[in-house]
Amino acid sequence: MPQPTGTTHRPAQRGLILDFAGVLTTDPRPVHRAWCEAEGLEPEAWRATLNDNPEGRRLYVALEIGQIDQAAWNEGTAALLGPHVEPTNLMGRAWSGVPAAQRMIALARAARAAGYRLALLSNSFGMDPFNPYEHSGIWDLFDVHVISEVVGLAKPDPAIYQLVLDRLDLPGSACVFVDDHPVNLPPAEALGITTVLAQDEAAAVAELEGMLGVNAVLRV
């Protein structure tokens, strides 16, 4: 049946969900290695303390879900790194040199301009005294922010993905999710969300351009 005169067809609303570290930033590992060397530590000390040291891992998981704040994490983790490591703004000192991923940010801007609703889904590493989202200048890009320490959930808990969909007011089938850790993708896929593994910025942006029908244009 023909549509009544004067009506227009509106495309279905769609959503783009982006992780932060490693997606909206470049790979932080080279910066962390350089920071460790500047602090008189072994190059892999940051990674090893946060991932391999049981107490370091416990502290980081507690930070992610808001059981401790960044200041408490700074104190505990500095002690694990070494007695000479100053705890004041430890997270900020290690992270402030990590560049924003400008091509991915341009992709996000293009998607938003094309009508996509944007959600930031991040496993937090604290927001005070160092706020990585404001530091990178990406906070205002997003319609929805789901930060693990604020909501008390962290990826890959399936509940955090459902929370993002609820806040976007969209079904999973209408959304694309980008993350740099393979373990974080299956729970999203179980909700019908299309996923993109971002392990190379240029390749991920190119894939998303084709998928979303937009062009990422870097600002001069």
Short mmCIF file of C-alpha atoms in Angstrom, two decimals:
data_model
loop_
_atom_site.label_atom_id
_atom_site.label_comp_id
_atom_site.label_asym_id
_atom_site.label_seq_id
_atom_site.Cartn_x
_atom_site.Cartn_y
_atom_site.Cartn_z
CA MET A 1 0.00 0.00 0.00
CA PRO A 2 1.45 3.44 -0.88
CA GLN A 3 2.48 5.65 2.01
CA PRO A 4 0.26 8.67 2.67
CA THR A 5 1.39 11.84 0.95
CA GLY A 6 3.87 13.87 2.98
CA THR A 7 5.29 11.00 5.05
CA THR A 8 8.94 10.00 4.91
CA HIS A 9 10.66 6.71 5.69
CA ARG A 10 12.99 6.89 8.67
CA PRO A 11 15.82 4.35 8.83
CA ALA A 12 15.93 2.16 11.92
CA GLN A 13 18.09 3.54 14.73
CA ARG A 14 21.46 1.84 15.08
CA GLY A 15 24.17 1.90 17.71
CA LEU A 16 27.96 1.82 17.87
CA ILE A 17 29.52 0.66 21.16
CA LEU A 18 33.22 1.36 21.68
CA ASP A 19 35.73 0.19 24.24
CA PHE A 20 38.22 2.80 25.44
CA ALA A 21 41.79 1.58 26.08
CA GLY A 22 43.27 0.05 22.93
CA VAL A 23 40.33 1.18 20.78
CA LEU A 24 39.93 4.91 21.38
CA THR A 25 43.57 5.06 22.43
CA THR A 26 46.59 3.63 20.67
CA ASP A 27 48.24 0.52 22.09
CA PRO A 28 49.34 1.65 25.57
CA ARG A 29 52.05 -0.97 26.01
CA PRO A 30 54.95 0.96 24.39
CA VAL A 31 54.17 3.99 26.57
CA HIS A 32 54.00 1.82 29.69
CA ARG A 33 57.34 0.21 28.86
CA ALA A 34 58.97 3.61 28.39
CA TRP A 35 57.43 4.86 31.65
CA CYS A 36 58.78 1.83 33.52
CA GLU A 37 62.28 2.45 32.22
CA ALA A 38 62.04 6.14 33.20
CA GLU A 39 61.07 5.00 36.72
CA GLY A 40 64.05 2.66 36.95
CA LEU A 41 61.89 -0.47 36.53
CA GLU A 42 62.07 -3.40 34.17
CA PRO A 43 60.22 -2.60 30.90
CA GLU A 44 57.49 -5.18 31.58
CA ALA A 45 57.02 -4.26 35.25
CA TRP A 46 53.68 -2.49 34.69
CA ARG A 47 52.15 -5.36 32.73
CA ALA A 48 53.54 -8.01 35.05
CA THR A 49 52.35 -6.26 38.21
CA LEU A 50 48.81 -5.66 36.94
CA ASN A 51 48.35 -9.02 35.23
CA ASP A 52 50.67 -11.63 36.73
CA ASN A 53 51.12 -10.58 40.35
CA PRO A 54 48.13 -11.99 42.32
CA GLU A 55 47.88 -8.96 44.59
CA GLY A 56 48.31 -6.62 41.64
CA ARG A 57 45.55 -8.41 39.77
CA ARG A 58 43.28 -8.29 42.84
CA LEU A 59 43.79 -4.56 43.20
CA TYR A 60 43.09 -3.93 39.52
CA VAL A 61 39.90 -5.98 39.51
CA ALA A 62 38.75 -4.12 42.63
CA LEU A 63 39.45 -0.80 40.88
CA GLU A 64 37.53 -1.88 37.78
CA ILE A 65 34.30 -2.48 39.66
CA GLY A 66 34.58 0.41 42.11
CA GLN A 67 35.48 -1.55 45.25
CA ILE A 68 38.49 0.75 45.69
CA ASP A 69 39.15 4.18 44.22
CA GLN A 70 42.08 5.22 42.07
CA ALA A 71 43.93 6.84 44.99
CA ALA A 72 43.85 3.57 46.98
CA TRP A 73 44.91 1.66 43.88
CA ASN A 74 47.82 4.06 43.39
CA GLU A 75 49.04 3.40 46.93
CA GLY A 76 48.75 -0.37 46.74
CA THR A 77 50.19 -0.79 43.27
CA ALA A 78 53.11 1.58 43.79
CA ALA A 79 54.22 -0.58 46.71
CA LEU A 80 54.13 -3.66 44.48
CA LEU A 81 56.12 -1.95 41.72
CA GLY A 82 58.92 -1.02 44.11
CA PRO A 83 59.70 0.95 47.29
CA HIS A 84 61.06 3.88 45.27
CA VAL A 85 57.89 4.31 43.16
CA GLU A 86 55.92 7.38 44.19
CA PRO A 87 52.19 6.57 44.54
CA THR A 88 50.90 10.10 43.90
CA ASN A 89 48.86 10.03 40.66
CA LEU A 90 50.52 6.76 39.64
CA MET A 91 47.82 5.91 37.10
CA GLY A 92 47.96 9.37 35.56
CA ARG A 93 51.75 9.32 35.29
CA ALA A 94 51.72 5.96 33.52
CA TRP A 95 48.74 6.69 31.25
CA SER A 96 48.93 10.38 30.37
CA GLY A 97 51.39 9.77 27.53
CA VAL A 98 49.15 7.28 25.71
CA PRO A 99 47.89 8.98 22.52
CA ALA A 100 44.26 9.04 21.49
CA ALA A 101 43.40 6.89 18.45
CA GLN A 102 42.59 9.72 16.07
CA ARG A 103 41.32 7.57 13.18
CA MET A 104 38.95 5.67 15.44
CA ILE A 105 37.73 8.92 16.97
CA ALA A 106 37.11 10.26 13.46
CA LEU A 107 35.14 7.09 12.71
CA ALA A 108 33.04 7.67 15.83
CA ARG A 109 32.33 11.25 14.81
CA ALA A 110 31.31 10.14 11.32
CA ALA A 111 29.01 7.46 12.71
CA ARG A 112 27.33 9.94 15.04
CA ALA A 113 26.88 12.42 12.19
CA ALA A 114 25.25 9.62 10.19
CA GLY A 115 22.69 9.04 12.95
CA TYR A 116 24.24 6.24 14.99
CA ARG A 117 23.79 6.37 18.75
CA LEU A 118 27.19 6.01 20.42
CA ALA A 119 27.98 4.20 23.67
CA LEU A 120 31.26 4.09 25.56
CA LEU A 121 31.69 0.72 27.31
CA SER A 122 34.85 0.73 29.39
CA ASN A 123 36.39 -1.36 32.10
CA SER A 124 37.53 1.54 34.23
CA PHE A 125 40.97 2.23 35.61
CA GLY A 126 39.70 5.02 37.80
CA MET A 127 38.47 8.55 37.15
CA ASP A 128 40.01 10.57 40.00
CA PRO A 129 42.54 12.10 40.26
CA PHE A 130 43.31 11.06 36.67
CA ASN A 131 40.32 10.89 34.32
CA PRO A 132 41.48 9.08 31.15
CA TYR A 133 38.28 9.86 29.24
CA GLU A 134 38.52 13.61 29.73
CA HIS A 135 42.28 13.50 29.16
CA SER A 136 41.69 11.90 25.73
CA GLY A 137 38.91 14.34 24.86
CA ILE A 138 36.39 11.65 23.93
CA TRP A 139 33.73 11.86 26.66
CA ASP A 140 31.38 14.20 24.82
CA LEU A 141 31.34 12.02 21.70
CA PHE A 142 28.98 9.58 23.37
CA ASP A 143 25.25 9.47 24.03
CA VAL A 144 25.67 6.75 26.66
CA HIS A 145 28.52 6.03 29.08
CA VAL A 146 28.79 2.68 30.86
CA ILE A 147 31.93 2.72 33.01
CA SER A 148 32.57 -0.41 35.07
CA GLU A 149 33.50 1.30 38.35
CA VAL A 150 30.29 3.36 38.21
CA VAL A 151 27.92 0.45 37.50
CA GLY A 152 29.74 -2.21 39.55
CA LEU A 153 30.05 -4.57 36.59
CA ALA A 154 32.93 -5.27 34.23
CA LYS A 155 33.39 -6.96 30.87
CA PRO A 156 32.99 -9.81 30.11
CA ASP A 157 30.04 -10.04 32.53
CA PRO A 158 27.00 -10.41 30.23
CA ALA A 159 25.00 -8.02 32.41
CA ILE A 160 27.11 -5.03 31.42
CA TYR A 161 26.36 -5.54 27.73
CA GLN A 162 22.64 -5.74 28.43
CA LEU A 163 22.92 -2.55 30.45
CA VAL A 164 24.43 -0.76 27.45
CA LEU A 165 21.59 -1.94 25.21
CA ASP A 166 19.03 -0.84 27.77
CA ARG A 167 20.56 2.63 27.97
CA LEU A 168 20.80 2.90 24.20
CA ASP A 169 17.20 1.64 23.98
CA LEU A 170 18.24 -0.60 21.10
CA PRO A 171 18.24 -4.35 20.44
CA GLY A 172 21.55 -6.15 20.09
CA SER A 173 20.86 -6.79 16.42
CA ALA A 174 20.99 -3.03 15.79
CA CYS A 175 24.43 -2.54 17.37
CA VAL A 176 28.13 -2.99 16.62
CA PHE A 177 30.65 -3.42 19.45
CA VAL A 178 34.41 -2.81 19.11
CA ASP A 179 36.94 -4.13 21.63
CA ASP A 180 40.61 -5.09 21.57
CA HIS A 181 40.30 -8.18 23.80
CA PRO A 182 38.84 -11.35 22.23
CA VAL A 183 37.41 -12.51 25.59
CA ASN A 184 35.07 -9.50 25.66
CA LEU A 185 33.33 -10.29 22.36
CA PRO A 186 31.35 -13.55 22.91
CA PRO A 187 28.97 -12.13 25.57
CA ALA A 188 28.08 -9.31 23.17
CA GLU A 189 27.57 -11.75 20.30
CA ALA A 190 25.23 -13.80 22.52
CA LEU A 191 22.96 -10.73 22.64
CA GLY A 192 22.93 -10.41 18.86
CA ILE A 193 25.52 -7.61 18.74
CA THR A 194 27.90 -7.59 15.76
CA THR A 195 31.47 -7.47 17.03
CA VAL A 196 34.77 -6.16 15.68
CA LEU A 197 38.12 -7.13 17.20
CA ALA A 198 40.35 -4.05 17.07
CA GLN A 199 43.99 -5.09 17.18
CA ASP A 200 45.13 -2.69 14.45
CA GLU A 201 43.55 0.76 14.31
CA ALA A 202 43.71 1.23 10.55
CA ALA A 203 42.29 -2.21 9.81
CA ALA A 204 39.49 -1.85 12.36
CA VAL A 205 38.52 1.58 11.05
CA ALA A 206 38.45 0.29 7.48
CA GLU A 207 36.24 -2.62 8.53
CA LEU A 208 33.87 -0.30 10.37
CA GLU A 209 33.69 2.15 7.47
CA GLY A 210 32.42 -0.64 5.23
CA MET A 211 30.11 -2.01 7.89
CA LEU A 212 28.56 1.31 8.93
CA GLY A 213 28.62 3.08 5.56
CA VAL A 214 30.61 6.08 6.81
CA ASN A 215 34.01 7.62 6.11
CA ALA A 216 36.41 8.56 8.89
CA VAL A 217 37.92 11.95 8.06
CA LEU A 218 40.77 13.16 10.25
CA ARG A 219 40.54 16.77 11.40
CA VAL A 220 43.40 18.92 10.18
#
